[in-house]
């Protein structure tokens, strides 16, 4: 008797990130029209959400509030069913004050925030989280290792992180040349996760999909896309972000729950 179909986890696509460009892959979206077209194709392939990075006129990573508001409005018109999360990633370019200003001016429905970046100016941390709470912004905490989770727990116990701000994105690996994450890299996170909130996972390199399938078995939502990996396990580049999304979903459908 065939096993009953199991519901798939929440899948978010991260189509560009802050560091890659057309020289890395010609289908990596840079402009707003390219991002919208990528969002359309990824939604059709099965993605539920989009992790949004915007670029300036030169193609560099930006936290410009006007560009963010424009992108959110255009995506909302084009794909109202798609959930959109902005990034506050600093990439060595922006201060905590810049990140706070972005959150205050954009007031997004959803934002990702790396706890180790906010810790660069810990005195602003209470204002960052209070600003999100006042705006109704859902917060996803980016964590790279158990030390980041320990900082998250400490800020929660102090009341710096407010009730309901419990979501985490566990990142397997780093933004580095040749990074190859493995499913076993998930193990150090599992004993330290907060008890509440959504847990999401992303991973780098050719084993990205295998890492995400392992995360799905532990109840994680998944983030996939060209921000983290351009190729499949054999090293062959995906045609585009939608192809990566479709391949991940096909793998999840083949994988026993």
mmCIF file of N, CA and C in Angstrom, residues 117-229:
data_model
loop_
_atom_site.group_PDB
_atom_site.id
_atom_site.type_symbol
_atom_site.label_atom_id
_atom_site.label_comp_id
_atom_site.label_asym_id
_atom_site.label_seq_id
_atom_site.Cartn_x
_atom_site.Cartn_y
_atom_site.Cartn_z
ATOM 1 N N UNK A 117 25.021 40.497 14.051
ATOM 2 C CA UNK A 117 25.179 41.840 13.494
ATOM 3 C C UNK A 117 24.630 42.895 14.442
ATOM 4 N N UNK A 118 23.465 42.637 15.039
ATOM 5 C CA UNK A 118 22.895 43.605 15.977
ATOM 6 C C UNK A 118 23.789 43.732 17.214
ATOM 7 N N UNK A 119 24.483 42.655 17.576
ATOM 8 C CA UNK A 119 25.371 42.683 18.739
ATOM 9 C C UNK A 119 26.570 43.604 18.532
ATOM 10 N N UNK A 120 26.822 44.055 17.302
ATOM 11 C CA UNK A 120 27.901 45.025 17.074
ATOM 12 C C UNK A 120 27.641 46.329 17.813
ATOM 13 N N UNK A 121 26.361 46.635 18.038
ATOM 14 C CA UNK A 121 25.968 47.833 18.784
ATOM 15 C C UNK A 121 24.806 47.430 19.679
ATOM 16 N N UNK A 122 25.128 46.620 20.690
ATOM 17 C CA UNK A 122 24.103 46.020 21.527
ATOM 18 C C UNK A 122 23.188 47.019 22.198
ATOM 19 N N UNK A 123 23.657 48.248 22.375
ATOM 20 C CA UNK A 123 22.815 49.266 22.989
ATOM 21 C C UNK A 123 21.590 49.594 22.163
ATOM 22 N N UNK A 124 21.640 49.335 20.862
ATOM 23 C CA UNK A 124 20.489 49.592 19.988
ATOM 24 C C UNK A 124 19.565 48.381 19.871
ATOM 25 N N UNK A 125 19.995 47.238 20.399
ATOM 26 C CA UNK A 125 19.182 46.029 20.241
ATOM 27 C C UNK A 125 17.754 46.193 20.766
ATOM 28 N N UNK A 126 17.544 46.771 21.978
ATOM 29 C CA UNK A 126 16.163 46.920 22.443
ATOM 30 C C UNK A 126 15.305 47.745 21.489
ATOM 31 N N UNK A 127 15.915 48.774 20.889
ATOM 32 C CA UNK A 127 15.156 49.621 19.969
ATOM 33 C C UNK A 127 14.838 48.880 18.671
ATOM 34 N N UNK A 128 15.767 48.049 18.217
ATOM 35 C CA UNK A 128 15.513 47.258 17.007
ATOM 36 C C UNK A 128 14.276 46.387 17.201
ATOM 37 N N UNK A 129 14.235 45.656 18.298
ATOM 38 C CA UNK A 129 13.130 44.724 18.502
ATOM 39 C C UNK A 129 11.841 45.442 18.883
ATOM 40 N N UNK A 130 11.948 46.558 19.599
ATOM 41 C CA UNK A 130 10.751 47.339 19.907
ATOM 42 C C UNK A 130 10.162 47.948 18.641
ATOM 43 N N UNK A 131 11.012 48.400 17.743
ATOM 44 C CA UNK A 131 10.546 48.958 16.468
ATOM 45 C C UNK A 131 9.782 47.911 15.671
ATOM 46 N N UNK A 132 10.315 46.703 15.632
ATOM 47 C CA UNK A 132 9.622 45.618 14.928
ATOM 48 C C UNK A 132 8.291 45.287 15.590
ATOM 49 N N UNK A 133 8.273 45.247 16.917
ATOM 50 C CA UNK A 133 7.028 44.942 17.617
ATOM 51 C C UNK A 133 5.978 46.009 17.352
ATOM 52 N N UNK A 134 6.383 47.281 17.393
ATOM 53 C CA UNK A 134 5.428 48.379 17.185
ATOM 54 C C UNK A 134 4.873 48.369 15.763
ATOM 55 N N UNK A 135 5.712 47.984 14.785
ATOM 56 C CA UNK A 135 5.278 47.972 13.384
ATOM 57 C C UNK A 135 4.556 46.692 13.007
ATOM 58 N N UNK A 136 4.540 45.719 13.910
ATOM 59 C CA UNK A 136 3.944 44.422 13.568
ATOM 60 C C UNK A 136 4.815 43.606 12.637
ATOM 61 N N UNK A 137 6.128 43.875 12.629
ATOM 62 C CA UNK A 137 7.063 43.151 11.774
ATOM 63 C C UNK A 137 7.429 41.817 12.399
ATOM 64 N N UNK A 138 7.178 40.757 11.667
ATOM 65 C CA UNK A 138 7.609 39.432 12.108
ATOM 66 C C UNK A 138 9.126 39.359 11.986
ATOM 67 N N UNK A 139 9.788 38.881 13.037
ATOM 68 C CA UNK A 139 11.245 38.847 13.086
ATOM 69 C C UNK A 139 11.732 37.408 12.934
ATOM 70 N N UNK A 140 12.672 37.228 12.014
ATOM 71 C CA UNK A 140 13.388 35.954 11.908
ATOM 72 C C UNK A 140 14.846 36.204 12.281
ATOM 73 N N UNK A 141 15.329 35.518 13.319
ATOM 74 C CA UNK A 141 16.694 35.689 13.790
ATOM 75 C C UNK A 141 17.614 34.755 13.010
ATOM 76 N N UNK A 142 18.623 35.315 12.349
ATOM 77 C CA UNK A 142 19.606 34.504 11.634
ATOM 78 C C UNK A 142 20.691 34.086 12.618
ATOM 79 N N UNK A 143 20.930 32.768 12.702
ATOM 80 C CA UNK A 143 21.940 32.238 13.621
ATOM 81 C C UNK A 143 22.859 31.308 12.845
ATOM 82 N N UNK A 144 24.166 31.437 13.111
ATOM 83 C CA UNK A 144 25.174 30.668 12.402
ATOM 84 C C UNK A 144 25.768 29.541 13.236
ATOM 85 N N UNK A 145 25.545 29.577 14.540
ATOM 86 C CA UNK A 145 26.127 28.545 15.403
ATOM 87 C C UNK A 145 25.450 28.608 16.772
ATOM 88 N N UNK A 146 25.728 27.643 17.652
ATOM 89 C CA UNK A 146 25.107 27.657 18.984
ATOM 90 C C UNK A 146 25.420 28.906 19.802
ATOM 91 N N UNK A 147 26.561 29.558 19.545
ATOM 92 C CA UNK A 147 26.850 30.802 20.275
ATOM 93 C C UNK A 147 25.818 31.880 19.934
ATOM 94 N N UNK A 148 25.406 31.935 18.673
ATOM 95 C CA UNK A 148 24.357 32.884 18.297
ATOM 96 C C UNK A 148 23.052 32.548 19.002
ATOM 97 N N UNK A 149 22.750 31.262 19.112
ATOM 98 C CA UNK A 149 21.531 30.858 19.824
ATOM 99 C C UNK A 149 21.625 31.208 21.303
ATOM 100 N N UNK A 150 22.812 31.095 21.892
ATOM 101 C CA UNK A 150 22.980 31.469 23.296
ATOM 102 C C UNK A 150 22.728 32.967 23.485
ATOM 103 N N UNK A 151 23.213 33.782 22.549
ATOM 104 C CA UNK A 151 22.950 35.220 22.610
ATOM 105 C C UNK A 151 21.456 35.490 22.470
ATOM 106 N N UNK A 152 20.813 34.776 21.571
ATOM 107 C CA UNK A 152 19.366 34.918 21.401
ATOM 108 C C UNK A 152 18.636 34.609 22.704
ATOM 109 N N UNK A 153 18.997 33.505 23.349
ATOM 110 C CA UNK A 153 18.354 33.143 24.614
ATOM 111 C C UNK A 153 18.599 34.210 25.680
ATOM 112 N N UNK A 154 19.816 34.747 25.728
ATOM 113 C CA UNK A 154 20.147 35.774 26.719
ATOM 114 C C UNK A 154 19.296 37.019 26.509
ATOM 115 N N UNK A 155 19.170 37.463 25.257
ATOM 116 C CA UNK A 155 18.365 38.642 24.967
ATOM 117 C C UNK A 155 16.888 38.389 25.246
ATOM 118 N N UNK A 156 16.437 37.176 25.021
ATOM 119 C CA UNK A 156 15.050 36.852 25.363
ATOM 120 C C UNK A 156 14.842 36.924 26.875
ATOM 121 N N UNK A 157 15.792 36.387 27.640
ATOM 122 C CA UNK A 157 15.642 36.383 29.100
ATOM 123 C C UNK A 157 15.687 37.796 29.673
ATOM 124 N N UNK A 158 16.401 38.709 29.003
ATOM 125 C CA UNK A 158 16.486 40.098 29.455
ATOM 126 C C UNK A 158 15.295 40.940 28.991
ATOM 127 N N UNK A 159 14.477 40.391 28.103
ATOM 128 C CA UNK A 159 13.362 41.153 27.567
ATOM 129 C C UNK A 159 13.738 42.061 26.419
ATOM 130 N N UNK A 160 14.991 41.946 25.928
ATOM 131 C CA UNK A 160 15.399 42.741 24.773
ATOM 132 C C UNK A 160 14.642 42.274 23.536
ATOM 133 N N UNK A 161 14.616 40.964 23.348
ATOM 134 C CA UNK A 161 13.769 40.361 22.318
ATOM 135 C C UNK A 161 12.389 40.175 22.921
ATOM 136 N N UNK A 162 11.381 40.641 22.237
ATOM 137 C CA UNK A 162 10.045 40.719 22.808
ATOM 138 C C UNK A 162 9.255 39.431 22.585
ATOM 139 N N UNK A 163 8.212 39.210 23.382
ATOM 140 C CA UNK A 163 7.397 38.007 23.230
ATOM 141 C C UNK A 163 6.880 37.860 21.803
ATOM 142 N N UNK A 164 6.942 36.639 21.305
ATOM 143 C CA UNK A 164 6.485 36.364 19.954
ATOM 144 C C UNK A 164 7.562 36.493 18.898
ATOM 145 N N UNK A 165 8.722 37.055 19.258
ATOM 146 C CA UNK A 165 9.827 37.188 18.310
ATOM 147 C C UNK A 165 10.743 35.968 18.465
ATOM 148 N N UNK A 166 10.240 34.816 18.036
ATOM 149 C CA UNK A 166 10.883 33.540 18.341
ATOM 150 C C UNK A 166 11.425 32.800 17.129
ATOM 151 N N UNK A 167 11.176 33.290 15.921
ATOM 152 C CA UNK A 167 11.592 32.553 14.724
ATOM 153 C C UNK A 167 13.111 32.583 14.561
ATOM 154 N N UNK A 168 13.666 31.493 14.023
ATOM 155 C CA UNK A 168 15.094 31.445 13.741
ATOM 156 C C UNK A 168 15.333 30.860 12.356
ATOM 157 N N UNK A 169 16.402 31.328 11.716
ATOM 158 C CA UNK A 169 16.947 30.712 10.508
ATOM 159 C C UNK A 169 18.324 30.185 10.871
ATOM 160 N N UNK A 170 18.485 28.867 10.858
ATOM 161 C CA UNK A 170 19.785 28.262 11.118
ATOM 162 C C UNK A 170 20.541 28.158 9.795
ATOM 163 N N UNK A 171 21.737 28.713 9.763
ATOM 164 C CA UNK A 171 22.557 28.738 8.554
ATOM 165 C C UNK A 171 23.653 27.695 8.690
ATOM 166 N N UNK A 172 23.663 26.729 7.779
ATOM 167 C CA UNK A 172 24.725 25.724 7.777
ATOM 168 C C UNK A 172 25.860 26.227 6.890
ATOM 169 N N UNK A 173 26.975 26.590 7.511
ATOM 170 C CA UNK A 173 28.112 27.090 6.757
ATOM 171 C C UNK A 173 28.218 28.593 6.791
ATOM 172 N N UNK A 174 29.017 29.126 5.883
ATOM 173 C CA UNK A 174 29.312 30.553 5.836
ATOM 174 C C UNK A 174 29.306 31.033 4.386
ATOM 175 N N UNK A 175 29.234 32.342 4.214
ATOM 176 C CA UNK A 175 29.403 32.933 2.896
ATOM 177 C C UNK A 175 30.902 32.974 2.598
ATOM 178 N N UNK A 176 31.425 31.896 2.009
ATOM 179 C CA UNK A 176 32.853 31.829 1.712
ATOM 180 C C UNK A 176 33.064 31.022 0.441
ATOM 181 N N UNK A 177 34.163 31.274 -0.224
ATOM 182 C CA UNK A 177 34.463 30.592 -1.482
ATOM 183 C C UNK A 177 34.571 29.085 -1.245
ATOM 184 N N UNK A 178 33.808 28.321 -2.019
ATOM 185 C CA UNK A 178 33.909 26.872 -1.949
ATOM 186 C C UNK A 178 33.213 26.225 -0.766
ATOM 187 N N UNK A 179 32.433 26.973 -0.003
ATOM 188 C CA UNK A 179 31.737 26.398 1.157
ATOM 189 C C UNK A 179 30.827 25.256 0.724
ATOM 190 N N UNK A 180 30.971 24.112 1.387
ATOM 191 C CA UNK A 180 30.132 22.953 1.113
ATOM 192 C C UNK A 180 29.531 22.469 2.434
ATOM 193 N N UNK A 181 28.285 22.831 2.672
ATOM 194 C CA UNK A 181 27.612 22.399 3.889
ATOM 195 C C UNK A 181 27.183 20.942 3.765
ATOM 196 N N UNK A 182 27.028 20.283 4.906
ATOM 197 C CA UNK A 182 26.638 18.877 4.953
ATOM 198 C C UNK A 182 25.436 18.714 5.880
ATOM 199 N N UNK A 183 24.590 17.704 5.647
ATOM 200 C CA UNK A 183 23.456 17.479 6.553
ATOM 201 C C UNK A 183 23.879 17.333 8.013
ATOM 202 N N UNK A 184 25.051 16.765 8.269
ATOM 203 C CA UNK A 184 25.509 16.587 9.650
ATOM 204 C C UNK A 184 25.780 17.919 10.347
ATOM 205 N N UNK A 185 25.921 19.001 9.581
ATOM 206 C CA UNK A 185 26.157 20.322 10.177
ATOM 207 C C UNK A 185 24.953 20.817 10.976
ATOM 208 N N UNK A 186 23.808 20.186 10.791
ATOM 209 C CA UNK A 186 22.611 20.600 11.530
ATOM 210 C C UNK A 186 22.668 20.189 12.997
ATOM 211 N N UNK A 187 23.379 19.107 13.302
ATOM 212 C CA UNK A 187 23.334 18.515 14.640
ATOM 213 C C UNK A 187 23.628 19.498 15.763
ATOM 214 N N UNK A 188 24.649 20.371 15.661
ATOM 215 C CA UNK A 188 24.934 21.266 16.795
ATOM 216 C C UNK A 188 23.809 22.242 17.136
ATOM 217 N N UNK A 189 22.932 22.505 16.182
ATOM 218 C CA UNK A 189 21.846 23.454 16.440
ATOM 219 C C UNK A 189 20.699 22.817 17.242
ATOM 220 N N UNK A 190 20.490 21.521 17.068
ATOM 221 C CA UNK A 190 19.225 20.922 17.481
ATOM 222 C C UNK A 190 18.975 21.016 18.980
ATOM 223 N N UNK A 191 20.019 20.915 19.784
ATOM 224 C CA UNK A 191 19.842 20.933 21.242
ATOM 225 C C UNK A 191 19.631 22.333 21.794
ATOM 226 N N UNK A 192 19.793 23.364 20.958
ATOM 227 C CA UNK A 192 19.781 24.737 21.469
ATOM 228 C C UNK A 192 18.658 25.591 20.892
ATOM 229 N N UNK A 193 17.769 25.006 20.113
ATOM 230 C CA UNK A 193 16.732 25.795 19.464
ATOM 231 C C UNK A 193 15.709 26.302 20.482
ATOM 232 N N UNK A 194 15.184 27.496 20.288
ATOM 233 C CA UNK A 194 14.115 27.981 21.178
ATOM 234 C C UNK A 194 12.881 27.094 21.031
ATOM 235 N N UNK A 195 12.080 26.977 22.087
ATOM 236 C CA UNK A 195 10.946 26.042 22.044
ATOM 237 C C UNK A 195 9.805 26.505 21.155
ATOM 238 N N UNK A 196 9.720 27.790 20.890
ATOM 239 C CA UNK A 196 8.586 28.320 20.128
ATOM 240 C C UNK A 196 9.068 28.926 18.814
ATOM 241 N N UNK A 197 8.119 29.276 17.971
ATOM 242 C CA UNK A 197 8.435 29.962 16.733
ATOM 243 C C UNK A 197 8.803 29.021 15.602
ATOM 244 N N UNK A 198 8.870 29.594 14.396
ATOM 245 C CA UNK A 198 9.235 28.830 13.211
ATOM 246 C C UNK A 198 10.752 28.616 13.174
ATOM 247 N N UNK A 199 11.142 27.406 12.806
ATOM 248 C CA UNK A 199 12.548 27.096 12.583
ATOM 249 C C UNK A 199 12.746 26.891 11.086
ATOM 250 N N UNK A 200 13.676 27.643 10.508
ATOM 251 C CA UNK A 200 13.971 27.541 9.081
ATOM 252 C C UNK A 200 15.443 27.204 8.921
ATOM 253 N N UNK A 201 15.778 26.629 7.767
ATOM 254 C CA UNK A 201 17.144 26.178 7.511
ATOM 255 C C UNK A 201 17.587 26.606 6.124
ATOM 256 N N UNK A 202 18.864 27.014 5.997
ATOM 257 C CA UNK A 202 19.476 27.177 4.687
ATOM 258 C C UNK A 202 20.881 26.606 4.741
ATOM 259 N N UNK A 203 21.443 26.312 3.567
ATOM 260 C CA UNK A 203 22.748 25.656 3.502
ATOM 261 C C UNK A 203 23.442 26.039 2.201
ATOM 262 N N UNK A 204 24.758 25.917 2.201
ATOM 263 C CA UNK A 204 25.572 26.324 1.059
ATOM 264 C C UNK A 204 26.092 25.116 0.283
ATOM 265 N N UNK A 205 26.308 25.327 -1.012
ATOM 266 C CA UNK A 205 27.022 24.346 -1.816
ATOM 267 C C UNK A 205 26.142 23.271 -2.425
ATOM 268 N N UNK A 206 26.791 22.309 -3.041
ATOM 269 C CA UNK A 206 26.089 21.297 -3.811
ATOM 270 C C UNK A 206 25.188 20.385 -2.997
ATOM 271 N N UNK A 207 25.417 20.295 -1.691
ATOM 272 C CA UNK A 207 24.565 19.463 -0.839
ATOM 273 C C UNK A 207 23.412 20.263 -0.226
ATOM 274 N N UNK A 208 23.149 21.440 -0.783
ATOM 275 C CA UNK A 208 22.081 22.284 -0.248
ATOM 276 C C UNK A 208 20.775 21.513 -0.094
ATOM 277 N N UNK A 209 20.328 20.840 -1.149
ATOM 278 C CA UNK A 209 19.039 20.158 -1.097
ATOM 279 C C UNK A 209 19.055 19.002 -0.109
ATOM 280 N N UNK A 210 20.159 18.266 -0.033
ATOM 281 C CA UNK A 210 20.257 17.176 0.934
ATOM 282 C C UNK A 210 20.183 17.717 2.360
ATOM 283 N N UNK A 211 20.834 18.856 2.615
ATOM 284 C CA UNK A 211 20.764 19.481 3.938
ATOM 285 C C UNK A 211 19.327 19.881 4.262
ATOM 286 N N UNK A 212 18.643 20.449 3.282
ATOM 287 C CA UNK A 212 17.271 20.906 3.514
ATOM 288 C C UNK A 212 16.330 19.728 3.733
ATOM 289 N N UNK A 213 16.531 18.645 3.009
ATOM 290 C CA UNK A 213 15.705 17.456 3.238
ATOM 291 C C UNK A 213 15.919 16.922 4.651
ATOM 292 N N UNK A 214 17.169 16.958 5.131
ATOM 293 C CA UNK A 214 17.435 16.545 6.508
ATOM 294 C C UNK A 214 16.734 17.471 7.489
ATOM 295 N N UNK A 215 16.741 18.775 7.192
ATOM 296 C CA UNK A 215 16.035 19.718 8.052
ATOM 297 C C UNK A 215 14.536 19.480 8.063
ATOM 298 N N UNK A 216 13.980 19.154 6.898
ATOM 299 C CA UNK A 216 12.543 18.891 6.834
ATOM 300 C C UNK A 216 12.156 17.732 7.738
ATOM 301 N N UNK A 217 13.036 16.755 7.854
ATOM 302 C CA UNK A 217 12.757 15.613 8.724
ATOM 303 C C UNK A 217 12.712 16.011 10.192
ATOM 304 N N UNK A 218 13.329 17.145 10.528
ATOM 305 C CA UNK A 218 13.288 17.666 11.899
ATOM 306 C C UNK A 218 12.258 18.784 12.056
ATOM 307 N N UNK A 219 11.413 18.976 11.063
ATOM 308 C CA UNK A 219 10.340 19.948 11.174
ATOM 309 C C UNK A 219 10.699 21.355 10.773
ATOM 310 N N UNK A 220 11.825 21.543 10.094
ATOM 311 C CA UNK A 220 12.238 22.879 9.682
ATOM 312 C C UNK A 220 11.489 23.331 8.433
ATOM 313 N N UNK A 221 11.162 24.630 8.364
ATOM 314 C CA UNK A 221 10.871 25.271 7.091
ATOM 315 C C UNK A 221 12.192 25.414 6.348
ATOM 316 N N UNK A 222 12.126 25.656 5.044
ATOM 317 C CA UNK A 222 13.328 25.578 4.222
ATOM 318 C C UNK A 222 13.519 26.836 3.401
ATOM 319 N N UNK A 223 14.802 27.240 3.245
ATOM 320 C CA UNK A 223 15.141 28.359 2.368
ATOM 321 C C UNK A 223 16.138 27.866 1.328
ATOM 322 N N UNK A 224 15.800 28.073 0.073
ATOM 323 C CA UNK A 224 16.588 27.547 -1.039
ATOM 324 C C UNK A 224 16.813 28.669 -2.042
ATOM 325 N N UNK A 225 17.861 28.558 -2.849
ATOM 326 C CA UNK A 225 18.018 29.561 -3.901
ATOM 327 C C UNK A 225 19.446 29.982 -4.123
ATOM 328 N N UNK A 226 19.623 30.868 -5.107
ATOM 329 C CA UNK A 226 20.951 31.251 -5.573
ATOM 330 C C UNK A 226 21.741 32.061 -4.554
ATOM 331 N N UNK A 227 21.103 32.603 -3.524
ATOM 332 C CA UNK A 227 21.893 33.243 -2.471
ATOM 333 C C UNK A 227 22.849 32.241 -1.846
ATOM 334 N N UNK A 228 22.416 30.998 -1.742
ATOM 335 C CA UNK A 228 23.186 29.984 -1.038
ATOM 336 C C UNK A 228 23.852 28.959 -1.940
ATOM 337 N N UNK A 229 23.234 28.602 -3.049
ATOM 338 C CA UNK A 229 23.837 27.601 -3.921
ATOM 339 C C UNK A 229 23.356 27.780 -5.354
#
